[in-house]
DNA sequence: GTCTATAGTGGGATAGAC
DNA sequence: GTCTATCCCACTATAGAC
């Protein structure tokens, strides 16, 4: 996530602000100030505030979608697929925690087709995740509890990991993966 | 959470909007419309938009703080205390999911002393939770993994439960408590 | 590609009639 | 206690000079 073009740099700086205060509370003037320019100048590079949000969220959502597709096609057990999904979330958290904040908290401020596309992708993602859990239950690898509770419990932890990852002084990613997989799959007792 | 006074009704209606769109994206005109009045009339009952947020978040935070204090004083094992804490979160989620959304997502829009007070209460709450986990580890009731990973995993699930609870057609609370305790404590394998 | 200036809109909040 | 009218300000975005 190293911004190369001017446009990417604007989107990157905006994402920092969106994470701190939320999309609605961030102004074009705030973003311009971080860029060291005036708000009007931003419009030479981007269409507007909405475009920034849309790029941030939809690009990231596509990352989750393609990651899910790859994992689904692997010839491994359902439980191993869930481990891979946990690792996917951790990798994305580490590399794109700002965009993740927008995806979690500001998706409802997307407009029209962007909003529809996002909601569709998210439902799709959850549906595939749920199916992997169900398969794990049916082959006896996972406890026969309500798949929805399991899905929610894992996803909510992974989705809010970005809030916590940097507070704790950047744990080593591999240690984090190992401990997280252990806690989520095997519990704490 | 049945609003009785006019002021409480305004705060309640506002909380619905804050949950949907976030504090910054909700206008006094939006709130007034839900109340069937004009924005100017709101000011006969409340000081302003900030007061609404402040009451919503601080009242709820105090609920968590006093719940934690009660549980800590019980003469039960660390693991049983964690079970009680899970139940506390579920009860609050069921009864006050709108305020919970503001507490999770809009706390940074509190001002001055309110912001300070909230941050202090939250840190305190996490500190006490962490100590219960550590005690559980030291008496051998809980796996000797990093307490921070355990704390985060449980708290992030409980904190975002409000997002999910109503989508799924209001599960029976007792079933939810039982399954949630099982998944969080014993894992899914 | 950045600037100043400004249009156009909508926000929180207040004054004062009823 | 609610209303209309309005203030003042901040917002997104555009126009046009440099």
PDB file of N, CA, C and O in Angstrom, chain B residues 43-104:
ATOM      1  N   UNK B  43     -34.786  22.191  20.867  1.00  0.00           N
ATOM      2  CA  UNK B  43     -33.944  22.904  21.834  1.00  0.00           C
ATOM      3  C   UNK B  43     -34.697  23.309  23.098  1.00  0.00           C
ATOM      4  O   UNK B  43     -34.096  23.824  24.035  1.00  0.00           O
ATOM      5  N   UNK B  44     -36.003  23.097  23.118  1.00  0.00           N
ATOM      6  CA  UNK B  44     -36.738  23.283  24.365  1.00  0.00           C
ATOM      7  C   UNK B  44     -36.509  22.126  25.335  1.00  0.00           C
ATOM      8  O   UNK B  44     -36.833  22.224  26.515  1.00  0.00           O
ATOM      9  N   UNK B  45     -35.963  21.026  24.795  1.00  0.00           N
ATOM     10  CA  UNK B  45     -35.811  19.819  25.613  1.00  0.00           C
ATOM     11  C   UNK B  45     -34.360  19.431  25.841  1.00  0.00           C
ATOM     12  O   UNK B  45     -34.035  18.806  26.842  1.00  0.00           O
ATOM     13  N   UNK B  46     -33.535  19.761  24.860  1.00  0.00           N
ATOM     14  CA  UNK B  46     -32.119  19.382  24.972  1.00  0.00           C
ATOM     15  C   UNK B  46     -31.241  20.585  24.656  1.00  0.00           C
ATOM     16  O   UNK B  46     -31.662  21.516  23.976  1.00  0.00           O
ATOM     17  N   UNK B  47     -30.006  20.503  25.120  1.00  0.00           N
ATOM     18  CA  UNK B  47     -29.082  21.614  24.889  1.00  0.00           C
ATOM     19  C   UNK B  47     -28.568  21.650  23.469  1.00  0.00           C
ATOM     20  O   UNK B  47     -28.299  22.724  22.924  1.00  0.00           O
ATOM     21  N   UNK B  48     -28.406  20.493  22.870  1.00  0.00           N
ATOM     22  CA  UNK B  48     -27.871  20.456  21.519  1.00  0.00           C
ATOM     23  C   UNK B  48     -27.543  19.037  21.123  1.00  0.00           C
ATOM     24  O   UNK B  48     -27.802  18.092  21.868  1.00  0.00           O
ATOM     25  N   UNK B  49     -26.969  18.892  19.957  1.00  0.00           N
ATOM     26  CA  UNK B  49     -26.665  17.567  19.424  1.00  0.00           C
ATOM     27  C   UNK B  49     -25.635  16.858  20.299  1.00  0.00           C
ATOM     28  O   UNK B  49     -25.745  15.653  20.543  1.00  0.00           O
ATOM     29  N   UNK B  50     -24.652  17.605  20.751  1.00  0.00           N
ATOM     30  CA  UNK B  50     -23.616  17.004  21.585  1.00  0.00           C
ATOM     31  C   UNK B  50     -24.178  16.393  22.863  1.00  0.00           C
ATOM     32  O   UNK B  50     -23.717  15.354  23.315  1.00  0.00           O
ATOM     33  N   UNK B  51     -25.166  17.049  23.445  1.00  0.00           N
ATOM     34  CA  UNK B  51     -25.718  16.516  24.689  1.00  0.00           C
ATOM     35  C   UNK B  51     -26.346  15.142  24.475  1.00  0.00           C
ATOM     36  O   UNK B  51     -26.248  14.259  25.338  1.00  0.00           O
ATOM     37  N   UNK B  52     -26.999  14.979  23.335  1.00  0.00           N
ATOM     38  CA  UNK B  52     -27.617  13.686  23.040  1.00  0.00           C
ATOM     39  C   UNK B  52     -26.563  12.579  23.017  1.00  0.00           C
ATOM     40  O   UNK B  52     -26.699  11.536  23.664  1.00  0.00           O
ATOM     41  N   UNK B  53     -25.488  12.840  22.288  1.00  0.00           N
ATOM     42  CA  UNK B  53     -24.419  11.843  22.186  1.00  0.00           C
ATOM     43  C   UNK B  53     -23.826  11.532  23.549  1.00  0.00           C
ATOM     44  O   UNK B  53     -23.597  10.371  23.898  1.00  0.00           O
ATOM     45  N   UNK B  54     -23.603  12.580  24.289  1.00  0.00           N
ATOM     46  CA  UNK B  54     -22.972  12.429  25.584  1.00  0.00           C
ATOM     47  C   UNK B  54     -23.811  11.570  26.536  1.00  0.00           C
ATOM     48  O   UNK B  54     -23.290  10.665  27.208  1.00  0.00           O
ATOM     49  N   UNK B  55     -25.118  11.844  26.575  1.00  0.00           N
ATOM     50  CA  UNK B  55     -25.994  11.057  27.446  1.00  0.00           C
ATOM     51  C   UNK B  55     -26.031   9.601  27.005  1.00  0.00           C
ATOM     52  O   UNK B  55     -25.894   8.676  27.820  1.00  0.00           O
ATOM     53  N   UNK B  56     -26.184   9.387  25.704  1.00  0.00           N
ATOM     54  CA  UNK B  56     -26.247   8.024  25.179  1.00  0.00           C
ATOM     55  C   UNK B  56     -25.024   7.215  25.590  1.00  0.00           C
ATOM     56  O   UNK B  56     -25.138   6.107  26.117  1.00  0.00           O
ATOM     57  N   UNK B  57     -23.864   7.775  25.348  1.00  0.00           N
ATOM     58  CA  UNK B  57     -22.636   7.006  25.537  1.00  0.00           C
ATOM     59  C   UNK B  57     -22.263   6.887  27.013  1.00  0.00           C
ATOM     60  O   UNK B  57     -21.965   5.794  27.497  1.00  0.00           O
ATOM     61  N   UNK B  58     -22.316   7.977  27.734  1.00  0.00           N
ATOM     62  CA  UNK B  58     -21.843   7.918  29.129  1.00  0.00           C
ATOM     63  C   UNK B  58     -22.774   7.091  30.010  1.00  0.00           C
ATOM     64  O   UNK B  58     -22.307   6.351  30.879  1.00  0.00           O
ATOM     65  N   UNK B  59     -24.073   7.200  29.797  1.00  0.00           N
ATOM     66  CA  UNK B  59     -24.990   6.367  30.579  1.00  0.00           C
ATOM     67  C   UNK B  59     -24.704   4.893  30.363  1.00  0.00           C
ATOM     68  O   UNK B  59     -24.680   4.095  31.313  1.00  0.00           O
ATOM     69  N   UNK B  60     -24.497   4.534  29.107  1.00  0.00           N
ATOM     70  CA  UNK B  60     -24.241   3.135  28.807  1.00  0.00           C
ATOM     71  C   UNK B  60     -22.906   2.683  29.389  1.00  0.00           C
ATOM     72  O   UNK B  60     -22.802   1.582  29.955  1.00  0.00           O
ATOM     73  N   UNK B  61     -21.899   3.536  29.259  1.00  0.00           N
ATOM     74  CA  UNK B  61     -20.585   3.183  29.803  1.00  0.00           C
ATOM     75  C   UNK B  61     -20.663   2.959  31.311  1.00  0.00           C
ATOM     76  O   UNK B  61     -20.016   2.061  31.850  1.00  0.00           O
ATOM     77  N   UNK B  62     -21.491   3.772  31.971  1.00  0.00           N
ATOM     78  CA  UNK B  62     -21.661   3.577  33.410  1.00  0.00           C
ATOM     79  C   UNK B  62     -22.324   2.235  33.705  1.00  0.00           C
ATOM     80  O   UNK B  62     -22.028   1.592  34.715  1.00  0.00           O
ATOM     81  N   UNK B  63     -23.229   1.815  32.819  1.00  0.00           N
ATOM     82  CA  UNK B  63     -23.852   0.504  32.973  1.00  0.00           C
ATOM     83  C   UNK B  63     -22.827  -0.618  32.927  1.00  0.00           C
ATOM     84  O   UNK B  63     -22.873  -1.554  33.731  1.00  0.00           O
ATOM     85  N   UNK B  64     -21.894  -0.518  31.995  1.00  0.00           N
ATOM     86  CA  UNK B  64     -20.843  -1.528  31.916  1.00  0.00           C
ATOM     87  C   UNK B  64     -19.957  -1.495  33.162  1.00  0.00           C
ATOM     88  O   UNK B  64     -19.599  -2.535  33.715  1.00  0.00           O
ATOM     89  N   UNK B  65     -19.635  -0.281  33.586  1.00  0.00           N
ATOM     90  CA  UNK B  65     -18.759  -0.150  34.749  1.00  0.00           C
ATOM     91  C   UNK B  65     -19.393  -0.751  36.000  1.00  0.00           C
ATOM     92  O   UNK B  65     -18.743  -1.491  36.744  1.00  0.00           O
ATOM     93  N   UNK B  66     -20.675  -0.452  36.211  1.00  0.00           N
ATOM     94  CA  UNK B  66     -21.281  -0.977  37.435  1.00  0.00           C
ATOM     95  C   UNK B  66     -21.510  -2.483  37.321  1.00  0.00           C
ATOM     96  O   UNK B  66     -21.394  -3.207  38.307  1.00  0.00           O
ATOM     97  N   UNK B  67     -21.805  -2.955  36.121  1.00  0.00           N
ATOM     98  CA  UNK B  67     -21.938  -4.404  35.921  1.00  0.00           C
ATOM     99  C   UNK B  67     -20.636  -5.114  36.238  1.00  0.00           C
ATOM    100  O   UNK B  67     -20.630  -6.161  36.891  1.00  0.00           O
ATOM    101  N   UNK B  68     -19.551  -4.531  35.762  1.00  0.00           N
ATOM    102  CA  UNK B  68     -18.237  -5.120  36.032  1.00  0.00           C
ATOM    103  C   UNK B  68     -17.957  -5.170  37.521  1.00  0.00           C
ATOM    104  O   UNK B  68     -17.465  -6.174  38.046  1.00  0.00           O
ATOM    105  N   UNK B  69     -18.302  -4.088  38.214  1.00  0.00           N
ATOM    106  CA  UNK B  69     -18.029  -4.027  39.655  1.00  0.00           C
ATOM    107  C   UNK B  69     -18.798  -5.121  40.404  1.00  0.00           C
ATOM    108  O   UNK B  69     -18.261  -5.808  41.261  1.00  0.00           O
ATOM    109  N   UNK B  70     -20.058  -5.285  40.027  1.00  0.00           N
ATOM    110  CA  UNK B  70     -20.862  -6.328  40.686  1.00  0.00           C
ATOM    111  C   UNK B  70     -20.263  -7.720  40.477  1.00  0.00           C
ATOM    112  O   UNK B  70     -20.178  -8.524  41.412  1.00  0.00           O
ATOM    113  N   UNK B  71     -19.895  -7.992  39.235  1.00  0.00           N
ATOM    114  CA  UNK B  71     -19.386  -9.324  38.922  1.00  0.00           C
ATOM    115  C   UNK B  71     -18.070  -9.595  39.642  1.00  0.00           C
ATOM    116  O   UNK B  71     -17.827 -10.696  40.138  1.00  0.00           O
ATOM    117  N   UNK B  72     -17.237  -8.554  39.705  1.00  0.00           N
ATOM    118  CA  UNK B  72     -15.948  -8.728  40.372  1.00  0.00           C
ATOM    119  C   UNK B  72     -16.089  -9.126  41.837  1.00  0.00           C
ATOM    120  O   UNK B  72     -15.268  -9.848  42.381  1.00  0.00           O
ATOM    121  N   UNK B  73     -17.159  -8.610  42.458  1.00  0.00           N
ATOM    122  CA  UNK B  73     -17.311  -8.863  43.887  1.00  0.00           C
ATOM    123  C   UNK B  73     -17.951 -10.215  44.211  1.00  0.00           C
ATOM    124  O   UNK B  73     -18.038 -10.613  45.371  1.00  0.00           O
ATOM    125  N   UNK B  74     -18.409 -10.910  43.170  1.00  0.00           N
ATOM    126  CA  UNK B  74     -19.021 -12.213  43.423  1.00  0.00           C
ATOM    127  C   UNK B  74     -17.954 -13.232  43.844  1.00  0.00           C
ATOM    128  O   UNK B  74     -16.818 -13.158  43.406  1.00  0.00           O
ATOM    129  N   UNK B  75     -18.386 -14.169  44.652  1.00  0.00           N
ATOM    130  CA  UNK B  75     -17.453 -15.198  45.089  1.00  0.00           C
ATOM    131  C   UNK B  75     -17.551 -16.406  44.161  1.00  0.00           C
ATOM    132  O   UNK B  75     -18.036 -17.476  44.560  1.00  0.00           O
ATOM    133  N   UNK B  76     -17.081 -16.229  42.928  1.00  0.00           N
ATOM    134  CA  UNK B  76     -17.107 -17.305  41.937  1.00  0.00           C
ATOM    135  C   UNK B  76     -15.753 -17.346  41.244  1.00  0.00           C
ATOM    136  O   UNK B  76     -14.935 -16.446  41.416  1.00  0.00           O
ATOM    137  N   UNK B  77     -15.523 -18.405  40.478  1.00  0.00           N
ATOM    138  CA  UNK B  77     -14.216 -18.569  39.829  1.00  0.00           C
ATOM    139  C   UNK B  77     -14.051 -17.571  38.670  1.00  0.00           C
ATOM    140  O   UNK B  77     -15.036 -17.033  38.161  1.00  0.00           O
ATOM    141  N   UNK B  78     -12.799 -17.341  38.255  1.00  0.00           N
ATOM    142  CA  UNK B  78     -12.545 -16.437  37.130  1.00  0.00           C
ATOM    143  C   UNK B  78     -13.351 -16.828  35.882  1.00  0.00           C
ATOM    144  O   UNK B  78     -13.893 -15.960  35.188  1.00  0.00           O
ATOM    145  N   UNK B  79     -13.433 -18.111  35.610  1.00  0.00           N
ATOM    146  CA  UNK B  79     -14.153 -18.560  34.425  1.00  0.00           C
ATOM    147  C   UNK B  79     -15.643 -18.234  34.534  1.00  0.00           C
ATOM    148  O   UNK B  79     -16.281 -17.817  33.558  1.00  0.00           O
ATOM    149  N   UNK B  80     -16.177 -18.404  35.747  1.00  0.00           N
ATOM    150  CA  UNK B  80     -17.587 -18.059  35.937  1.00  0.00           C
ATOM    151  C   UNK B  80     -17.811 -16.562  35.822  1.00  0.00           C
ATOM    152  O   UNK B  80     -18.862 -16.108  35.354  1.00  0.00           O
ATOM    153  N   UNK B  81     -16.788 -15.785  36.224  1.00  0.00           N
ATOM    154  CA  UNK B  81     -16.905 -14.335  36.056  1.00  0.00           C
ATOM    155  C   UNK B  81     -16.950 -13.959  34.576  1.00  0.00           C
ATOM    156  O   UNK B  81     -17.707 -13.072  34.168  1.00  0.00           O
ATOM    157  N   UNK B  82     -16.152 -14.644  33.782  1.00  0.00           N
ATOM    158  CA  UNK B  82     -16.170 -14.353  32.343  1.00  0.00           C
ATOM    159  C   UNK B  82     -17.529 -14.714  31.746  1.00  0.00           C
ATOM    160  O   UNK B  82     -18.075 -13.984  30.915  1.00  0.00           O
ATOM    161  N   UNK B  83     -18.083 -15.815  32.207  1.00  0.00           N
ATOM    162  CA  UNK B  83     -19.432 -16.169  31.748  1.00  0.00           C
ATOM    163  C   UNK B  83     -20.432 -15.080  32.095  1.00  0.00           C
ATOM    164  O   UNK B  83     -21.284 -14.704  31.283  1.00  0.00           O
ATOM    165  N   UNK B  84     -20.328 -14.571  33.304  1.00  0.00           N
ATOM    166  CA  UNK B  84     -21.230 -13.486  33.727  1.00  0.00           C
ATOM    167  C   UNK B  84     -21.022 -12.243  32.865  1.00  0.00           C
ATOM    168  O   UNK B  84     -21.978 -11.534  32.531  1.00  0.00           O
ATOM    169  N   UNK B  85     -19.782 -11.970  32.529  1.00  0.00           N
ATOM    170  CA  UNK B  85     -19.504 -10.796  31.697  1.00  0.00           C
ATOM    171  C   UNK B  85     -20.107 -10.964  30.303  1.00  0.00           C
ATOM    172  O   UNK B  85     -20.653 -10.010  29.729  1.00  0.00           O
ATOM    173  N   UNK B  86     -19.997 -12.150  29.754  1.00  0.00           N
ATOM    174  CA  UNK B  86     -20.610 -12.417  28.447  1.00  0.00           C
ATOM    175  C   UNK B  86     -22.111 -12.184  28.533  1.00  0.00           C
ATOM    176  O   UNK B  86     -22.717 -11.539  27.660  1.00  0.00           O
ATOM    177  N   UNK B  87     -22.703 -12.655  29.609  1.00  0.00           N
ATOM    178  CA  UNK B  87     -24.153 -12.458  29.781  1.00  0.00           C
ATOM    179  C   UNK B  87     -24.503 -10.979  29.945  1.00  0.00           C
ATOM    180  O   UNK B  87     -25.523 -10.518  29.432  1.00  0.00           O
ATOM    181  N   UNK B  88     -23.649 -10.257  30.667  1.00  0.00           N
ATOM    182  CA  UNK B  88     -23.871  -8.808  30.818  1.00  0.00           C
ATOM    183  C   UNK B  88     -23.906  -8.120  29.453  1.00  0.00           C
ATOM    184  O   UNK B  88     -24.816  -7.332  29.156  1.00  0.00           O
ATOM    185  N   UNK B  89     -22.944  -8.437  28.609  1.00  0.00           N
ATOM    186  CA  UNK B  89     -22.902  -7.820  27.274  1.00  0.00           C
ATOM    187  C   UNK B  89     -24.133  -8.185  26.451  1.00  0.00           C
ATOM    188  O   UNK B  89     -24.683  -7.352  25.731  1.00  0.00           O
ATOM    189  N   UNK B  90     -24.538  -9.429  26.560  1.00  0.00           N
ATOM    190  CA  UNK B  90     -25.700  -9.855  25.778  1.00  0.00           C
ATOM    191  C   UNK B  90     -26.957  -9.139  26.258  1.00  0.00           C
ATOM    192  O   UNK B  90     -27.758  -8.657  25.453  1.00  0.00           O
ATOM    193  N   UNK B  91     -27.114  -9.009  27.572  1.00  0.00           N
ATOM    194  CA  UNK B  91     -28.282  -8.288  28.095  1.00  0.00           C
ATOM    195  C   UNK B  91     -28.308  -6.844  27.611  1.00  0.00           C
ATOM    196  O   UNK B  91     -29.347  -6.321  27.190  1.00  0.00           O
ATOM    197  N   UNK B  92     -27.166  -6.202  27.665  1.00  0.00           N
ATOM    198  CA  UNK B  92     -27.103  -4.811  27.224  1.00  0.00           C
ATOM    199  C   UNK B  92     -27.364  -4.707  25.724  1.00  0.00           C
ATOM    200  O   UNK B  92     -28.066  -3.808  25.257  1.00  0.00           O
ATOM    201  N   UNK B  93     -26.819  -5.646  24.969  1.00  0.00           N
ATOM    202  CA  UNK B  93     -27.052  -5.644  23.520  1.00  0.00           C
ATOM    203  C   UNK B  93     -28.534  -5.737  23.201  1.00  0.00           C
ATOM    204  O   UNK B  93     -29.050  -5.017  22.344  1.00  0.00           O
ATOM    205  N   UNK B  94     -29.208  -6.631  23.910  1.00  0.00           N
ATOM    206  CA  UNK B  94     -30.618  -6.853  23.634  1.00  0.00           C
ATOM    207  C   UNK B  94     -31.457  -5.633  23.990  1.00  0.00           C
ATOM    208  O   UNK B  94     -32.387  -5.260  23.282  1.00  0.00           O
ATOM    209  N   UNK B  95     -31.078  -4.969  25.078  1.00  0.00           N
ATOM    210  CA  UNK B  95     -31.909  -3.865  25.560  1.00  0.00           C
ATOM    211  C   UNK B  95     -31.499  -2.486  25.059  1.00  0.00           C
ATOM    212  O   UNK B  95     -32.300  -1.556  25.090  1.00  0.00           O
ATOM    213  N   UNK B  96     -30.269  -2.339  24.626  1.00  0.00           N
ATOM    214  CA  UNK B  96     -29.805  -1.000  24.270  1.00  0.00           C
ATOM    215  C   UNK B  96     -28.880  -1.023  23.067  1.00  0.00           C
ATOM    216  O   UNK B  96     -27.826  -0.385  23.083  1.00  0.00           O
ATOM    217  N   UNK B  97     -29.290  -1.708  22.021  1.00  0.00           N
ATOM    218  CA  UNK B  97     -28.362  -1.889  20.903  1.00  0.00           C
ATOM    219  C   UNK B  97     -28.048  -0.575  20.196  1.00  0.00           C
ATOM    220  O   UNK B  97     -26.973  -0.411  19.639  1.00  0.00           O
ATOM    221  N   UNK B  98     -28.971   0.382  20.227  1.00  0.00           N
ATOM    222  CA  UNK B  98     -28.714   1.649  19.537  1.00  0.00           C
ATOM    223  C   UNK B  98     -27.632   2.449  20.250  1.00  0.00           C
ATOM    224  O   UNK B  98     -26.704   2.957  19.612  1.00  0.00           O
ATOM    225  N   UNK B  99     -27.756   2.557  21.563  1.00  0.00           N
ATOM    226  CA  UNK B  99     -26.728   3.283  22.302  1.00  0.00           C
ATOM    227  C   UNK B  99     -25.373   2.590  22.161  1.00  0.00           C
ATOM    228  O   UNK B  99     -24.327   3.243  22.079  1.00  0.00           O
ATOM    229  N   UNK B 100     -25.419   1.282  22.079  1.00  0.00           N
ATOM    230  CA  UNK B 100     -24.185   0.516  21.922  1.00  0.00           C
ATOM    231  C   UNK B 100     -23.484   0.861  20.611  1.00  0.00           C
ATOM    232  O   UNK B 100     -22.250   0.955  20.557  1.00  0.00           O
ATOM    233  N   UNK B 101     -24.261   1.079  19.577  1.00  0.00           N
ATOM    234  CA  UNK B 101     -23.677   1.478  18.296  1.00  0.00           C
ATOM    235  C   UNK B 101     -22.942   2.798  18.427  1.00  0.00           C
ATOM    236  O   UNK B 101     -21.814   2.950  17.946  1.00  0.00           O
ATOM    237  N   UNK B 102     -23.557   3.759  19.114  1.00  0.00           N
ATOM    238  CA  UNK B 102     -22.885   5.047  19.311  1.00  0.00           C
ATOM    239  C   UNK B 102     -21.631   4.892  20.150  1.00  0.00           C
ATOM    240  O   UNK B 102     -20.585   5.476  19.855  1.00  0.00           O
ATOM    241  N   UNK B 103     -21.746   4.111  21.203  1.00  0.00           N
ATOM    242  CA  UNK B 103     -20.574   3.894  22.053  1.00  0.00           C
ATOM    243  C   UNK B 103     -19.419   3.294  21.258  1.00  0.00           C
ATOM    244  O   UNK B 103     -18.266   3.696  21.414  1.00  0.00           O
ATOM    245  N   UNK B 104     -19.724   2.371  20.377  1.00  0.00           N
ATOM    246  CA  UNK B 104     -18.670   1.738  19.587  1.00  0.00           C
ATOM    247  C   UNK B 104     -18.097   2.659  18.518  1.00  0.00           C
ATOM    248  O   UNK B 104     -16.900   2.686  18.294  1.00  0.00           O
TER     249      UNK B 104
END
